[in-house]
Amino acid sequence: SGAQAAEDAKGLLQINGQTGLPIVALKKKALQRPGIDPTLSRLILWYLGCATFWLLFGTTVGEYLGIKFVAPDADHVSWLSFGRLRPVHTNAVFWGWASLGMLGLGYYVVPRVSNTKLANIKYGWYALWLINAAVILGTICLMAGINNGGGEYREYIWPVTLLFAIGVVLTLINFLQTIARRTTKEIYISNWYIVAAIIFAIVITIVAYVPYWQNGLGETIIQGYYMHQGVGMWFMLFTLGIVYYFLPQQLNKPIYSYSLGILAFWTQILFYTLIGTHHFVFSSIPWWLQTVAIVGSAGMLIPVIAGTTNFIMTFKGSWYKIKDSYTLPFFLIGIIFYFTGSMQGTAEAFRSTNLIWHFTDFTVAHSHLTMYGIICFFLWAGIYAIVPRLTGKEAPQISVGAHFWLALIGLMFYTIPLMYGSTLRGLHWIAGKPFIESILRENMFPRSESK
């Protein structure tokens, strides 16, 4: 009866003495690591906190822009017009969220793999405030209608971008001085990627904002170079450097192949710097330059396959650890999108496919697969890896799981309909059917957020 204690002499039942059952499977807590300087810990947390703010802000603006697609008269305020808010959204996410997130993780990785202290903690704070000031002032200027008048992702006027550039230069000096003081014999591959990314960011900014070569077709060529190098040589290169540290750390094993990492590093520098003009295939840009961009896009197969193989083989023998970790699923999804998103970019570059997908929303889907599917998932993985070590507190596991699945499912709902609908639209154009028919055909599939 209910008054008697439960017993099972034959062992047929499992008696659970827990007072409560977890809703989701418990994950393993972060492994204890050597202590980190409290001043550096505070700096990193500020970087990640500011980055998270800009992620929330930029995403909110993007969501509001998505509402404007279905309710264009939602407001009649010039500061909130689509043309002004769209660059606010992209620049806040690029320079606020992704850049500060990468730099914050970089301030953890560079001293750690160099086995020494950060060279100058003050430079880190200066860079943080300068970059935040750039995004704040840039946002205000864009909403007020004050912009560079140039191409995509360089809408900030040059004094605003100068603040960002100074912050990046201070970070480069800081990292180089830290690496120079290393107590290890070799420079670990993460530092190769991170330092190269910062150097390229400085070069890209100078090329994009110096007006000397910005006349006529030169402006278009520079725009293609700037857009793609910003994504591939700043965001991607830096983030890969982060992965080369955190993935082996979370798996508690060395990277599969240092040689594959070096191969991917140098071939990315060789090929990615050539592919900017594949955005302007069939334009008035010289045909040979378009061909160079297409060849470079095909050449990107080498670093992508080398990098993906390196990451997947590092997982070899440790796949079972995924179910016990809330960081490894983020890394795995980032790796999958690194391969598929990069292959998609190569496929889009060819003239035959460009005929179908160019000027459609397929490129919008591609840009979100790369920036959101690759960069964001890798950054979230790194953040979830170090914040428990910096704070001594574990993230609520059910909220981490909800974050992972909502982000992944949301991205799929966003990109798959756009890719399929845009393919139909391109085929309609090639078939010579009325333009409005292609719009109605694509509207069979849900649209979301902004372009």
PDB file of N, CA and C in Angstrom, residues 114-153:
ATOM      1  N   SER A 114      50.401  31.455 -26.462  1.00  0.00           N
ATOM      2  CA  SER A 114      51.758  31.989 -26.370  1.00  0.00           C
ATOM      3  C   SER A 114      52.378  31.710 -25.007  1.00  0.00           C
ATOM      4  N   ASN A 115      51.562  31.198 -24.089  1.00  0.00           N
ATOM      5  CA  ASN A 115      52.015  30.863 -22.738  1.00  0.00           C
ATOM      6  C   ASN A 115      52.656  32.058 -22.043  1.00  0.00           C
ATOM      7  N   THR A 116      52.005  33.199 -22.168  1.00  0.00           N
ATOM      8  CA  THR A 116      52.504  34.415 -21.539  1.00  0.00           C
ATOM      9  C   THR A 116      51.339  35.347 -21.259  1.00  0.00           C
ATOM     10  N   LYS A 117      51.597  36.446 -20.585  1.00  0.00           N
ATOM     11  CA  LYS A 117      50.550  37.412 -20.289  1.00  0.00           C
ATOM     12  C   LYS A 117      50.332  38.352 -21.479  1.00  0.00           C
ATOM     13  N   LEU A 118      49.139  38.941 -21.534  1.00  0.00           N
ATOM     14  CA  LEU A 118      48.858  39.942 -22.558  1.00  0.00           C
ATOM     15  C   LEU A 118      49.807  41.113 -22.385  1.00  0.00           C
ATOM     16  N   ALA A 119      50.348  41.613 -23.478  1.00  0.00           N
ATOM     17  CA  ALA A 119      51.373  42.652 -23.415  1.00  0.00           C
ATOM     18  C   ALA A 119      50.869  43.939 -22.775  1.00  0.00           C
ATOM     19  N   ASN A 120      49.670  44.393 -23.157  1.00  0.00           N
ATOM     20  CA  ASN A 120      49.194  45.696 -22.681  1.00  0.00           C
ATOM     21  C   ASN A 120      47.688  45.653 -22.501  1.00  0.00           C
ATOM     22  N   ILE A 121      47.235  45.574 -21.267  1.00  0.00           N
ATOM     23  CA  ILE A 121      45.812  45.495 -20.993  1.00  0.00           C
ATOM     24  C   ILE A 121      45.102  46.797 -21.342  1.00  0.00           C
ATOM     25  N   LYS A 122      45.809  47.938 -21.230  1.00  0.00           N
ATOM     26  CA  LYS A 122      45.191  49.233 -21.531  1.00  0.00           C
ATOM     27  C   LYS A 122      44.840  49.345 -23.015  1.00  0.00           C
ATOM     28  N   TYR A 123      45.704  48.821 -23.875  1.00  0.00           N
ATOM     29  CA  TYR A 123      45.402  48.848 -25.305  1.00  0.00           C
ATOM     30  C   TYR A 123      44.106  48.100 -25.602  1.00  0.00           C
ATOM     31  N   GLY A 124      43.873  47.020 -24.857  1.00  0.00           N
ATOM     32  CA  GLY A 124      42.641  46.275 -25.033  1.00  0.00           C
ATOM     33  C   GLY A 124      41.417  47.107 -24.702  1.00  0.00           C
ATOM     34  N   TRP A 125      41.487  47.865 -23.611  1.00  0.00           N
ATOM     35  CA  TRP A 125      40.364  48.735 -23.238  1.00  0.00           C
ATOM     36  C   TRP A 125      40.189  49.866 -24.239  1.00  0.00           C
ATOM     37  N   TYR A 126      41.300  50.463 -24.685  1.00  0.00           N
ATOM     38  CA  TYR A 126      41.193  51.537 -25.684  1.00  0.00           C
ATOM     39  C   TYR A 126      40.505  51.038 -26.950  1.00  0.00           C
ATOM     40  N   ALA A 127      40.917  49.860 -27.403  1.00  0.00           N
ATOM     41  CA  ALA A 127      40.325  49.293 -28.616  1.00  0.00           C
ATOM     42  C   ALA A 127      38.833  49.035 -28.425  1.00  0.00           C
ATOM     43  N   LEU A 128      38.449  48.541 -27.251  1.00  0.00           N
ATOM     44  CA  LEU A 128      37.043  48.271 -26.974  1.00  0.00           C
ATOM     45  C   LEU A 128      36.206  49.532 -27.068  1.00  0.00           C
ATOM     46  N   TRP A 129      36.652  50.602 -26.425  1.00  0.00           N
ATOM     47  CA  TRP A 129      35.865  51.842 -26.439  1.00  0.00           C
ATOM     48  C   TRP A 129      35.857  52.479 -27.821  1.00  0.00           C
ATOM     49  N   LEU A 130      36.971  52.410 -28.541  1.00  0.00           N
ATOM     50  CA  LEU A 130      37.013  52.994 -29.886  1.00  0.00           C
ATOM     51  C   LEU A 130      36.049  52.279 -30.839  1.00  0.00           C
ATOM     52  N   ILE A 131      36.035  50.965 -30.788  1.00  0.00           N
ATOM     53  CA  ILE A 131      35.147  50.210 -31.686  1.00  0.00           C
ATOM     54  C   ILE A 131      33.687  50.428 -31.315  1.00  0.00           C
ATOM     55  N   ASN A 132      33.383  50.433 -30.021  1.00  0.00           N
ATOM     56  CA  ASN A 132      32.019  50.725 -29.598  1.00  0.00           C
ATOM     57  C   ASN A 132      31.594  52.125 -30.016  1.00  0.00           C
ATOM     58  N   ALA A 133      32.509  53.095 -29.859  1.00  0.00           N
ATOM     59  CA  ALA A 133      32.195  54.468 -30.276  1.00  0.00           C
ATOM     60  C   ALA A 133      31.933  54.535 -31.768  1.00  0.00           C
ATOM     61  N   ALA A 134      32.712  53.765 -32.543  1.00  0.00           N
ATOM     62  CA  ALA A 134      32.521  53.762 -33.993  1.00  0.00           C
ATOM     63  C   ALA A 134      31.134  53.238 -34.359  1.00  0.00           C
ATOM     64  N   VAL A 135      30.702  52.158 -33.723  1.00  0.00           N
ATOM     65  CA  VAL A 135      29.400  51.578 -34.055  1.00  0.00           C
ATOM     66  C   VAL A 135      28.263  52.498 -33.592  1.00  0.00           C
ATOM     67  N   ILE A 136      28.419  53.113 -32.420  1.00  0.00           N
ATOM     68  CA  ILE A 136      27.377  54.031 -31.927  1.00  0.00           C
ATOM     69  C   ILE A 136      27.247  55.250 -32.840  1.00  0.00           C
ATOM     70  N   LEU A 137      28.374  55.897 -33.126  1.00  0.00           N
ATOM     71  CA  LEU A 137      28.341  57.078 -33.990  1.00  0.00           C
ATOM     72  C   LEU A 137      27.906  56.707 -35.402  1.00  0.00           C
ATOM     73  N   GLY A 138      28.387  55.565 -35.892  1.00  0.00           N
ATOM     74  CA  GLY A 138      27.989  55.129 -37.228  1.00  0.00           C
ATOM     75  C   GLY A 138      26.500  54.886 -37.324  1.00  0.00           C
ATOM     76  N   THR A 139      25.923  54.285 -36.291  1.00  0.00           N
ATOM     77  CA  THR A 139      24.481  54.033 -36.270  1.00  0.00           C
ATOM     78  C   THR A 139      23.696  55.336 -36.294  1.00  0.00           C
ATOM     79  N   ILE A 140      24.105  56.278 -35.473  1.00  0.00           N
ATOM     80  CA  ILE A 140      23.413  57.571 -35.429  1.00  0.00           C
ATOM     81  C   ILE A 140      23.510  58.280 -36.775  1.00  0.00           C
ATOM     82  N   CYS A 141      24.703  58.274 -37.357  1.00  0.00           N
ATOM     83  CA  CYS A 141      24.892  58.945 -38.654  1.00  0.00           C
ATOM     84  C   CYS A 141      24.025  58.299 -39.741  1.00  0.00           C
ATOM     85  N   LEU A 142      24.003  56.981 -39.779  1.00  0.00           N
ATOM     86  CA  LEU A 142      23.212  56.295 -40.804  1.00  0.00           C
ATOM     87  C   LEU A 142      21.725  56.597 -40.648  1.00  0.00           C
ATOM     88  N   MET A 143      21.237  56.596 -39.424  1.00  0.00           N
ATOM     89  CA  MET A 143      19.826  56.885 -39.193  1.00  0.00           C
ATOM     90  C   MET A 143      19.486  58.331 -39.529  1.00  0.00           C
ATOM     91  N   ALA A 144      20.485  59.204 -39.412  1.00  0.00           N
ATOM     92  CA  ALA A 144      20.283  60.619 -39.745  1.00  0.00           C
ATOM     93  C   ALA A 144      20.466  60.894 -41.233  1.00  0.00           C
ATOM     94  N   GLY A 145      20.845  59.871 -41.997  1.00  0.00           N
ATOM     95  CA  GLY A 145      21.028  60.046 -43.432  1.00  0.00           C
ATOM     96  C   GLY A 145      22.420  60.464 -43.820  1.00  0.00           C
ATOM     97  N   ILE A 146      23.375  60.392 -42.884  1.00  0.00           N
ATOM     98  CA  ILE A 146      24.765  60.751 -43.157  1.00  0.00           C
ATOM     99  C   ILE A 146      25.546  59.471 -43.406  1.00  0.00           C
ATOM    100  N   ASN A 147      25.988  59.264 -44.636  1.00  0.00           N
ATOM    101  CA  ASN A 147      26.678  58.016 -44.961  1.00  0.00           C
ATOM    102  C   ASN A 147      27.782  58.260 -45.968  1.00  0.00           C
ATOM    103  N   ASN A 148      28.552  57.214 -46.211  1.00  0.00           N
ATOM    104  CA  ASN A 148      29.708  57.306 -47.097  1.00  0.00           C
ATOM    105  C   ASN A 148      29.317  57.405 -48.563  1.00  0.00           C
ATOM    106  N   GLY A 149      28.090  56.977 -48.872  1.00  0.00           N
ATOM    107  CA  GLY A 149      27.652  57.005 -50.259  1.00  0.00           C
ATOM    108  C   GLY A 149      28.312  55.967 -51.120  1.00  0.00           C
ATOM    109  N   GLY A 150      29.059  55.066 -50.487  1.00  0.00           N
ATOM    110  CA  GLY A 150      29.751  54.027 -51.239  1.00  0.00           C
ATOM    111  C   GLY A 150      28.936  52.764 -51.311  1.00  0.00           C
ATOM    112  N   GLY A 151      29.625  51.648 -51.362  1.00  0.00           N
ATOM    113  CA  GLY A 151      28.948  50.378 -51.532  1.00  0.00           C
ATOM    114  C   GLY A 151      28.550  49.730 -50.220  1.00  0.00           C
ATOM    115  N   GLU A 152      28.098  48.525 -50.343  1.00  0.00           N
ATOM    116  CA  GLU A 152      27.576  47.778 -49.206  1.00  0.00           C
ATOM    117  C   GLU A 152      28.664  47.514 -48.170  1.00  0.00           C
ATOM    118  N   TYR A 153      28.285  47.639 -46.907  1.00  0.00           N
ATOM    119  CA  TYR A 153      29.113  47.388 -45.730  1.00  0.00           C
ATOM    120  C   TYR A 153      30.182  48.460 -45.492  1.00  0.00           C
TER     121      TYR A 153
END
